[in-house]
Amino acid sequence: MKFVDSIQKTAKEAVVGTVCDIIEQNPEKNVDKLFSLAKLLARDEDSKNGIDSVEEMYNEIPSVKEYIQDILINTNKNCSKKLFQNFFSNAIWYGVGKREKWMEKEDTKIPFVLLISPSMRCNLRCTGCYAAKYDKSQGLQFEDVDRIVGQAHDLGIHFMIVLGGEPFFVDYMWDIYEKYSDIQFVPFTNGTLFTEEFGERLEKLGNVMPMFSLEGFEKETDARRGPGVFNKVMEGMDLLKARGIPFGVSSATARNNMDTVTSEEFIDMLIKKGSRMSWYFMYMPVGDKPDVNSMLTPEQRIELGRRTRNIRVTKPYFTIDFFNDAPYVGGCIAGKYYCHINSQGDVEPCIFAHIAVDNAKNKDLIDIFRGSMFRELRARQPYNENMLRPCMMIDNPHVIREVAKVSGAHPTDESAKAMLYDENFQKQLEEYAEAFAPVAEEAWEKDFNREGNIKFAKG
């Protein structure tokens, strides 16, 4: 290591240590100091500006201040320190240096976050689940996941989302979480398996932040997931809240439940239960019996974005809208800032885009990221000047077909096969894209002044 790099590393470690000391004692009384220390770790002006923006909101928006104070006061100290060390320090500040070296050296983009589905095994069979048609008898072995996570770690990836199936069905993942303690893991779970033993293990680990799947209240959730699921999730939330373990919620948002999952009543319930954030994933026509008619209408889709942005500034709560937040990250991030490895090892650009060229069981991640599919995706992004139309499947459906053809990608499930080869299904997607275009165009002008993060778009 060069002398200057060594000095910088030592200085950063000192700052991280100071932050952890503050978290351990009285963080809620030292918020200004925490913001100042965070700025010392920022690598560039964009990062500093981002911290300045959060600080400004903390000082000027009461709900934001309440949200941050509640996190600092009521989160388990081990979990707080791990979240800071792994997500902010490792993934954002340390990891970015490793990832950027590949860009500088050979124009290869290393994703910020890796999604992995170790297995498709699940105790539920939810309507419209993208995982429903995967072979439940197959899955990655411990050695496969250990190798993949280890390679990702060495490339500078310290943030990983664990999917399935039900990720807590895979017992060996506990060993992965423990071995890679400097990675922040976020399992998306149906929430039916949580016990006191789970709580103890999560509290001890500190680097695992579950996301519970909810489609609304008991009526909406149980209609999709089965009787009793909602109440089991409520029990799991109570168990984690009692221990100060941070968690969030994931909502598949369709025509029938959009109003419910964005309602004040629902958000207030989640806040009371202890949830810190909600991810909104618009229902996509993938998986078991894809249904275009269950997708949000164009008007609902735009309204979802407006509501989630409003929640962020009126409630002590954070939301991520996978589609409507696209302008902030330059449109589609598939194959550029994130990718998915399915239970067979196929490396897909997106959790919804089930196409692949390479398999992580027989090829190193760095060579996969160097590959034709990832380069083709990056070269085409953004797919549309209007970043409210970011998707290669439902907004620009020709893109997934063209990318697959140019890169030699093959479909990894039946819905992707339909997207590539079924003319009737392609027509349905094209009609949806055409119907959404004028509505999105009006919102692009009104809500975003036709401006998005073009720097992120170019990767």
Coordinates of C-alpha atoms in Angstrom, one line a residue:
M1 CA 0.0 0.0 0.0
K2 CA 1.3 3.5 -0.9
F3 CA 2.3 5.7 2.0
V4 CA -0.5 8.3 1.2
D5 CA -3.1 5.5 1.0
S6 CA -1.9 4.2 4.4
I7 CA -2.3 7.6 6.0
Q8 CA -5.8 8.1 4.5
K9 CA -6.9 4.7 5.7
T10 CA -5.6 5.4 9.2
A11 CA -7.4 8.7 9.3
K12 CA -10.7 7.2 8.1
E13 CA -10.4 4.4 10.7
A14 CA -10.0 7.0 13.4
V15 CA -13.1 8.8 12.2
V16 CA -15.1 5.6 12.0
G17 CA -13.9 4.7 15.5
T18 CA -15.1 8.1 16.8
V19 CA -18.5 7.7 15.2
C20 CA -18.9 4.2 16.8
D21 CA -17.9 5.7 20.2
I22 CA -20.7 8.3 19.9
I23 CA -23.2 5.7 18.8
E24 CA -22.3 3.6 21.9
Q25 CA -22.9 6.5 24.3
N26 CA -25.3 9.3 23.5
P27 CA -25.7 9.7 19.7
E28 CA -29.0 11.6 19.9
K29 CA -27.1 14.5 21.6
N30 CA -24.3 14.6 19.1
V31 CA -26.1 14.7 15.8
D32 CA -24.2 17.8 14.6
K33 CA -20.9 16.0 15.4
L34 CA -22.1 12.9 13.5
F35 CA -22.8 15.0 10.4
S36 CA -19.4 16.6 10.6
L37 CA -17.6 13.3 10.9
A38 CA -19.6 11.9 8.0
K39 CA -18.4 14.8 5.8
L40 CA -14.8 13.9 6.7
L41 CA -15.4 10.4 5.2
A42 CA -17.1 11.7 2.0
R43 CA -15.0 10.9 -1.1
D44 CA -16.3 13.6 -3.4
E45 CA -18.5 16.7 -3.7
D46 CA -21.6 14.7 -4.6
S47 CA -21.3 12.7 -1.3
K48 CA -20.7 15.9 0.7
N49 CA -23.7 17.6 -0.9
G50 CA -25.8 14.5 -0.1
I51 CA -24.8 14.7 3.6
D52 CA -25.5 18.5 3.5
S53 CA -28.9 17.8 2.1
V54 CA -29.8 15.3 4.9
E55 CA -28.5 17.7 7.5
E56 CA -30.6 20.5 6.1
M57 CA -33.7 18.3 6.2
Y58 CA -32.9 17.3 9.7
N59 CA -32.7 20.9 10.9
E60 CA -35.7 22.1 8.9
I61 CA -38.2 19.3 8.6
P62 CA -39.6 18.1 12.0
S63 CA -40.5 14.6 10.7
V64 CA -37.0 14.0 9.5
K65 CA -35.5 15.1 12.8
E66 CA -38.0 12.8 14.7
Y67 CA -37.0 9.9 12.4
I68 CA -33.3 10.3 12.9
Q69 CA -33.6 10.9 16.6
D70 CA -35.8 7.8 17.0
I71 CA -33.2 5.6 15.2
L72 CA -30.4 6.9 17.3
I73 CA -32.2 6.4 20.6
N74 CA -34.0 3.2 20.0
T75 CA -31.8 1.1 17.8
N76 CA -29.7 -1.7 19.3
K77 CA -26.1 -0.3 19.6
N78 CA -24.5 -3.3 18.0
C79 CA -26.9 -3.0 15.0
S80 CA -26.3 0.7 14.8
K81 CA -22.6 0.3 14.7
K82 CA -22.7 -2.5 12.2
L83 CA -25.0 -0.5 9.9
F84 CA -22.7 2.5 10.0
Q85 CA -19.5 0.5 9.5
N86 CA -20.9 -1.8 6.8
F87 CA -23.2 0.4 4.8
F88 CA -21.8 3.9 5.2
S89 CA -18.1 3.2 5.9
N90 CA -17.5 0.0 3.9
A91 CA -20.0 0.1 1.1
I92 CA -20.0 3.8 0.4
W93 CA -16.7 5.1 1.5
Y94 CA -14.2 2.3 1.4
G95 CA -15.8 0.1 -1.2
V96 CA -16.2 2.8 -3.7
G97 CA -12.4 3.1 -4.0
K98 CA -12.1 -0.6 -4.9
R99 CA -14.9 -0.5 -7.4
E100 CA -13.7 2.7 -9.1
K101 CA -10.3 1.1 -9.7
W102 CA -11.9 -1.4 -12.1
M103 CA -13.6 1.5 -13.9
E104 CA -10.3 3.4 -14.2
K105 CA -8.3 0.4 -15.2
E106 CA -10.6 -1.3 -17.7
D107 CA -14.0 0.5 -17.8
T108 CA -15.6 -2.4 -15.9
K109 CA -18.5 -1.4 -13.6
I110 CA -18.7 -3.2 -10.3
P111 CA -22.3 -3.0 -8.8
F112 CA -22.9 -1.2 -5.5
V113 CA -25.3 -3.9 -4.3
L114 CA -25.5 -7.6 -5.1
L115 CA -28.8 -9.5 -4.9
I116 CA -28.7 -13.2 -4.3
S117 CA -31.3 -16.0 -4.1
P118 CA -29.7 -19.0 -2.4
S119 CA -32.8 -21.1 -2.8
M120 CA -36.4 -20.9 -4.1
R121 CA -37.7 -23.0 -1.3
C122 CA -40.6 -21.3 0.6
N123 CA -43.4 -22.2 2.9
L124 CA -45.9 -20.0 1.1
R125 CA -47.1 -19.8 -2.5
C126 CA -48.0 -16.2 -3.1
T127 CA -50.1 -15.1 -6.1
G128 CA -47.9 -13.5 -8.8
C129 CA -44.6 -14.3 -7.1
Y130 CA -41.7 -14.1 -9.6
A131 CA -40.1 -17.1 -7.8
A132 CA -43.2 -19.4 -8.1
K133 CA -42.0 -21.3 -11.2
Y134 CA -38.5 -21.9 -10.1
D135 CA -37.4 -25.4 -9.3
K136 CA -37.8 -25.7 -5.5
S137 CA -35.6 -28.8 -5.3
Q138 CA -32.6 -27.0 -6.6
G139 CA -30.5 -24.2 -5.0
L140 CA -27.0 -22.9 -4.3
Q141 CA -24.8 -24.8 -1.9
F142 CA -22.9 -23.1 1.0
E143 CA -19.7 -23.4 -1.0
D144 CA -21.3 -21.6 -4.0
V145 CA -22.6 -18.7 -1.8
D146 CA -19.4 -18.5 0.2
R147 CA -17.4 -18.2 -3.1
I148 CA -19.8 -15.6 -4.6
V149 CA -20.0 -13.4 -1.5
G150 CA -16.2 -13.7 -1.0
Q151 CA -15.5 -12.5 -4.5
A152 CA -18.1 -9.7 -4.2
H153 CA -16.4 -8.6 -1.0
D154 CA -13.0 -8.5 -2.6
L155 CA -14.4 -6.3 -5.4
G156 CA -15.7 -3.8 -2.9
I157 CA -19.3 -4.9 -2.5
H158 CA -20.4 -4.6 1.1
F159 CA -24.2 -4.4 0.7
M160 CA -26.1 -7.5 -0.3
I161 CA -29.8 -8.3 -0.5
V162 CA -30.9 -11.9 0.1
L163 CA -34.0 -13.1 -1.6
G164 CA -35.7 -16.4 -2.5
G165 CA -37.9 -18.2 -1.9
E166 CA -37.8 -17.6 1.8
P167 CA -34.2 -16.7 2.8
F168 CA -34.6 -17.8 6.4
F169 CA -35.3 -21.3 5.1
V170 CA -31.6 -21.6 4.2
D171 CA -29.9 -22.4 7.4
Y172 CA -26.3 -22.0 6.2
M173 CA -27.0 -18.3 5.5
W174 CA -26.5 -17.7 9.3
D175 CA -22.9 -18.9 8.8
I176 CA -22.5 -16.5 5.8
Y177 CA -23.8 -13.6 7.8
E178 CA -21.3 -14.4 10.6
K179 CA -18.3 -15.0 8.4
Y180 CA -18.8 -11.8 6.4
S181 CA -19.5 -9.5 9.4
D182 CA -18.3 -6.4 7.4
I183 CA -21.1 -6.8 4.9
Q184 CA -24.6 -5.5 5.5
F185 CA -27.2 -8.1 4.6
V186 CA -30.8 -7.3 3.9
P187 CA -33.0 -10.5 3.6
F188 CA -36.5 -10.0 2.2
T189 CA -38.7 -12.3 4.2
N190 CA -42.3 -13.4 4.4
G191 CA -41.9 -13.1 8.2
T192 CA -43.5 -16.3 9.2
L193 CA -40.5 -18.1 10.7
F194 CA -39.4 -15.6 13.3
T195 CA -38.7 -16.8 16.8
E196 CA -36.9 -15.6 20.0
E197 CA -33.9 -17.6 18.8
F198 CA -33.9 -15.6 15.5
G199 CA -34.1 -12.4 17.5
E200 CA -31.1 -13.4 19.6
R201 CA -29.0 -14.4 16.6
L202 CA -29.9 -11.2 14.7
E203 CA -29.0 -9.0 17.8
K204 CA -25.7 -10.8 18.2
L205 CA -24.8 -10.5 14.5
G206 CA -25.9 -6.9 14.0
N207 CA -25.3 -6.9 10.2
V208 CA -28.6 -8.4 9.2
M209 CA -31.6 -6.1 8.6
P210 CA -34.8 -8.0 7.6
M211 CA -37.5 -6.6 5.3
F212 CA -41.0 -8.0 5.9
S213 CA -43.3 -8.5 2.9
L214 CA -46.7 -6.9 3.3
E215 CA -49.4 -6.1 0.7
G216 CA -51.4 -4.0 3.2
F217 CA -53.4 -4.9 6.3
E218 CA -54.6 -8.4 7.1
K219 CA -57.1 -8.5 4.3
E220 CA -54.7 -7.6 1.5
T221 CA -51.7 -9.6 2.8
D222 CA -53.6 -12.8 3.6
A223 CA -55.4 -12.6 0.3
R224 CA -52.1 -12.9 -1.5
R225 CA -50.0 -14.9 1.0
G226 CA -52.5 -17.1 2.9
P227 CA -54.5 -17.0 6.1
G228 CA -52.6 -15.9 9.2
V229 CA -49.5 -14.5 7.5
F230 CA -50.3 -10.9 8.4
N231 CA -50.5 -11.7 12.1
K232 CA -47.3 -13.7 12.0
V233 CA -45.5 -10.7 10.5
M234 CA -46.9 -8.5 13.3
E235 CA -45.4 -10.9 15.8
G236 CA -42.1 -10.9 14.1
M237 CA -42.1 -7.1 14.1
D238 CA -42.9 -7.0 17.8
L239 CA -40.1 -9.4 18.5
L240 CA -37.5 -7.3 16.6
K241 CA -38.7 -4.0 18.0
A242 CA -38.4 -5.2 21.5
R243 CA -34.7 -5.9 20.8
G244 CA -34.0 -2.7 18.9
I245 CA -33.2 -4.6 15.7
P246 CA -33.9 -2.4 12.7
F247 CA -36.2 -3.7 10.0
G248 CA -38.4 -2.5 7.2
V249 CA -41.2 -3.5 4.9
S250 CA -41.5 -4.5 1.2
S251 CA -44.8 -4.0 -0.6
A252 CA -45.6 -5.4 -4.0
T253 CA -47.9 -2.7 -5.2
A254 CA -50.7 -3.5 -7.6
R255 CA -54.0 -2.0 -8.7
N256 CA -55.9 -3.4 -5.8
N257 CA -53.7 -2.3 -3.0
M258 CA -51.9 0.9 -4.0
D259 CA -54.2 3.2 -2.0
T260 CA -53.8 0.9 1.1
V261 CA -50.0 0.6 1.2
T262 CA -49.6 4.4 0.8
S263 CA -52.4 5.4 3.2
E264 CA -51.7 7.4 6.3
E265 CA -53.3 4.6 8.4
F266 CA -50.9 2.0 7.0
I267 CA -47.8 4.1 7.4
D268 CA -48.7 5.1 10.9
M269 CA -49.2 1.4 11.8
L270 CA -45.7 0.5 10.4
I271 CA -44.1 3.4 12.4
K272 CA -45.9 2.2 15.6
K273 CA -44.6 -1.4 15.0
G274 CA -41.1 -0.1 14.7
S275 CA -40.4 -0.3 10.9
R276 CA -37.8 2.1 9.6
M277 CA -38.5 2.1 5.9
S278 CA -40.7 0.7 3.1
W279 CA -39.7 -0.5 -0.3
Y280 CA -42.4 -0.2 -3.0
F281 CA -42.0 -2.6 -5.9
M282 CA -44.6 -2.2 -8.5
Y283 CA -46.3 -5.5 -9.5
M284 CA -44.5 -6.8 -12.6
P285 CA -45.8 -9.3 -15.1
V286 CA -43.3 -12.0 -14.3
G287 CA -43.3 -15.3 -12.4
D288 CA -46.4 -17.6 -12.1
K289 CA -49.1 -16.6 -14.6
P290 CA -47.9 -13.0 -15.4
D291 CA -50.9 -10.7 -15.5
V292 CA -50.6 -7.3 -17.2
N293 CA -54.0 -6.3 -15.9
S294 CA -52.8 -6.4 -12.3
M295 CA -50.2 -3.7 -13.0
L296 CA -50.7 -0.2 -11.8
T297 CA -52.6 2.0 -14.2
P298 CA -50.4 4.8 -15.6
E299 CA -52.2 7.3 -13.3
Q300 CA -51.7 5.1 -10.3
R301 CA -48.1 4.6 -11.1
I302 CA -47.4 8.4 -11.1
E303 CA -49.5 8.9 -8.0
L304 CA -47.5 6.2 -6.1
G305 CA -44.4 8.2 -6.7
R306 CA -46.0 11.4 -5.5
R307 CA -47.3 9.7 -2.3
T308 CA -44.0 8.0 -1.5
R309 CA -42.1 11.3 -1.9
N310 CA -44.7 13.0 0.3
I311 CA -44.3 10.4 3.1
R312 CA -40.6 11.1 3.2
V313 CA -41.1 14.7 4.3
T314 CA -44.3 14.4 6.3
K315 CA -43.8 11.2 8.3
P316 CA -40.8 10.0 10.5
Y317 CA -40.3 7.3 7.9
F318 CA -38.3 6.5 4.8
T319 CA -39.6 5.2 1.5
I320 CA -37.9 3.8 -1.6
D321 CA -40.0 3.6 -4.8
F322 CA -38.2 1.2 -7.1
F323 CA -39.6 2.8 -10.3
N324 CA -40.6 6.3 -9.4
D325 CA -37.3 7.1 -7.7
A326 CA -35.5 6.3 -11.0
P327 CA -34.7 10.0 -11.9
Y328 CA -32.6 10.3 -8.7
V329 CA -30.3 7.4 -9.8
G330 CA -30.3 8.1 -13.6
G331 CA -33.0 5.7 -14.7
C332 CA -32.6 2.0 -14.8
I333 CA -29.8 0.7 -12.5
A334 CA -29.9 -3.0 -13.7
G335 CA -26.5 -4.4 -14.5
K336 CA -24.8 -1.2 -13.5
Y337 CA -25.4 -0.5 -9.8
Y338 CA -27.0 -3.8 -9.0
C339 CA -27.6 -7.3 -10.3
H340 CA -29.2 -10.6 -9.2
I341 CA -27.8 -14.1 -8.9
N342 CA -30.6 -16.7 -8.9
S343 CA -30.7 -20.0 -7.2
Q344 CA -29.1 -21.7 -10.2
G345 CA -26.2 -19.3 -10.2
D346 CA -27.4 -17.4 -13.3
V347 CA -26.4 -13.7 -13.1
E348 CA -29.3 -11.6 -14.1
P349 CA -29.3 -7.8 -14.6
C350 CA -32.4 -7.3 -12.4
I351 CA -34.6 -9.2 -10.0
F352 CA -37.4 -8.8 -12.6
A353 CA -35.3 -9.2 -15.8
H354 CA -34.8 -13.0 -16.0
I355 CA -32.1 -13.2 -18.6
A356 CA -28.5 -14.3 -18.3
V357 CA -25.3 -15.0 -20.2
D358 CA -23.1 -16.3 -17.4
N359 CA -23.3 -18.4 -14.3
A360 CA -21.5 -17.6 -11.1
K361 CA -20.9 -21.2 -10.2
N362 CA -18.5 -21.7 -13.0
K363 CA -17.2 -18.1 -13.7
D364 CA -15.7 -15.4 -11.5
L365 CA -17.8 -12.3 -10.8
I366 CA -15.2 -10.0 -12.3
D367 CA -15.3 -11.8 -15.6
I368 CA -19.1 -11.7 -15.6
F369 CA -19.1 -8.0 -15.0
R370 CA -16.7 -7.7 -17.9
G371 CA -19.1 -9.6 -20.1
S372 CA -21.3 -8.6 -23.0
M373 CA -24.6 -8.3 -21.3
F374 CA -23.4 -5.9 -18.6
R375 CA -21.5 -3.7 -21.1
E376 CA -24.5 -3.6 -23.5
L377 CA -26.8 -2.5 -20.7
R378 CA -24.5 0.2 -19.5
A379 CA -24.0 1.5 -23.0
R380 CA -27.7 1.9 -23.6
Q381 CA -28.6 3.6 -20.3
P382 CA -30.7 5.6 -19.8
Y383 CA -33.1 3.8 -22.2
N384 CA -35.3 6.9 -22.3
E385 CA -34.7 10.6 -21.8
N386 CA -37.7 10.6 -19.5
M387 CA -36.4 8.8 -16.4
L388 CA -39.9 8.1 -15.2
R389 CA -39.9 5.5 -18.0
P390 CA -36.7 3.7 -17.0
C391 CA -37.6 0.0 -17.4
M392 CA -36.3 -2.2 -20.3
M393 CA -39.3 -4.6 -19.8
I394 CA -42.4 -2.4 -19.4
D395 CA -41.4 1.1 -20.5
N396 CA -39.0 0.2 -23.3
P397 CA -39.8 -3.4 -24.0
H398 CA -37.8 -3.6 -27.2
V399 CA -34.6 -3.1 -25.1
I400 CA -34.7 -6.5 -23.3
R401 CA -35.2 -8.2 -26.6
E402 CA -32.3 -6.3 -28.3
V403 CA -29.9 -6.7 -25.3
A404 CA -30.6 -10.5 -25.2
K405 CA -30.0 -10.8 -28.9
V406 CA -26.8 -8.7 -29.0
S407 CA -25.3 -10.3 -25.9
G408 CA -26.4 -13.8 -26.4
A409 CA -28.4 -13.9 -23.2
H410 CA -30.9 -16.7 -22.6
P411 CA -34.2 -16.6 -20.6
T412 CA -34.0 -18.1 -17.1
D413 CA -37.7 -18.4 -16.5
E414 CA -40.9 -18.7 -18.5
S415 CA -42.0 -15.0 -18.2
A416 CA -38.6 -13.9 -19.7
K417 CA -39.1 -16.4 -22.5
A418 CA -42.4 -14.8 -23.2
M419 CA -40.9 -11.3 -23.2
L420 CA -38.3 -12.5 -25.8
Y421 CA -40.4 -14.8 -28.0
D422 CA -44.1 -14.5 -27.4
E423 CA -45.5 -11.9 -29.8
N424 CA -48.9 -11.7 -28.0
F425 CA -47.2 -11.0 -24.6
Q426 CA -44.8 -8.5 -26.3
K427 CA -47.8 -6.7 -27.7
Q428 CA -49.4 -6.4 -24.3
L429 CA -46.2 -4.9 -22.8
E430 CA -45.9 -2.5 -25.7
E431 CA -49.5 -1.3 -25.3
Y432 CA -48.8 -0.7 -21.6
A433 CA -45.7 1.3 -22.5
E434 CA -47.6 3.4 -25.0
A435 CA -50.4 4.1 -22.5
F436 CA -48.0 5.2 -19.8
A437 CA -45.8 7.4 -22.0
P438 CA -48.0 10.5 -22.1
V439 CA -48.9 10.3 -18.4
A440 CA -45.2 10.0 -17.6
E441 CA -44.3 12.8 -19.9
E442 CA -46.6 15.2 -18.1
A443 CA -45.2 14.1 -14.7
W444 CA -41.6 14.4 -16.0
E445 CA -42.3 18.0 -16.7
K446 CA -44.4 18.9 -13.7
D447 CA -42.6 16.9 -11.0
F448 CA -39.0 16.8 -12.1
N449 CA -38.7 19.8 -14.6
R450 CA -37.4 17.2 -17.1
E451 CA -34.2 16.7 -15.0
G452 CA -32.7 13.5 -13.7
N453 CA -29.3 12.3 -12.5
I454 CA -27.5 12.0 -15.9
K455 CA -24.2 11.5 -14.1
F456 CA -25.5 8.3 -12.5
A457 CA -27.1 7.3 -15.8
K458 CA -23.8 7.1 -17.5
G459 CA -22.4 5.0 -14.6

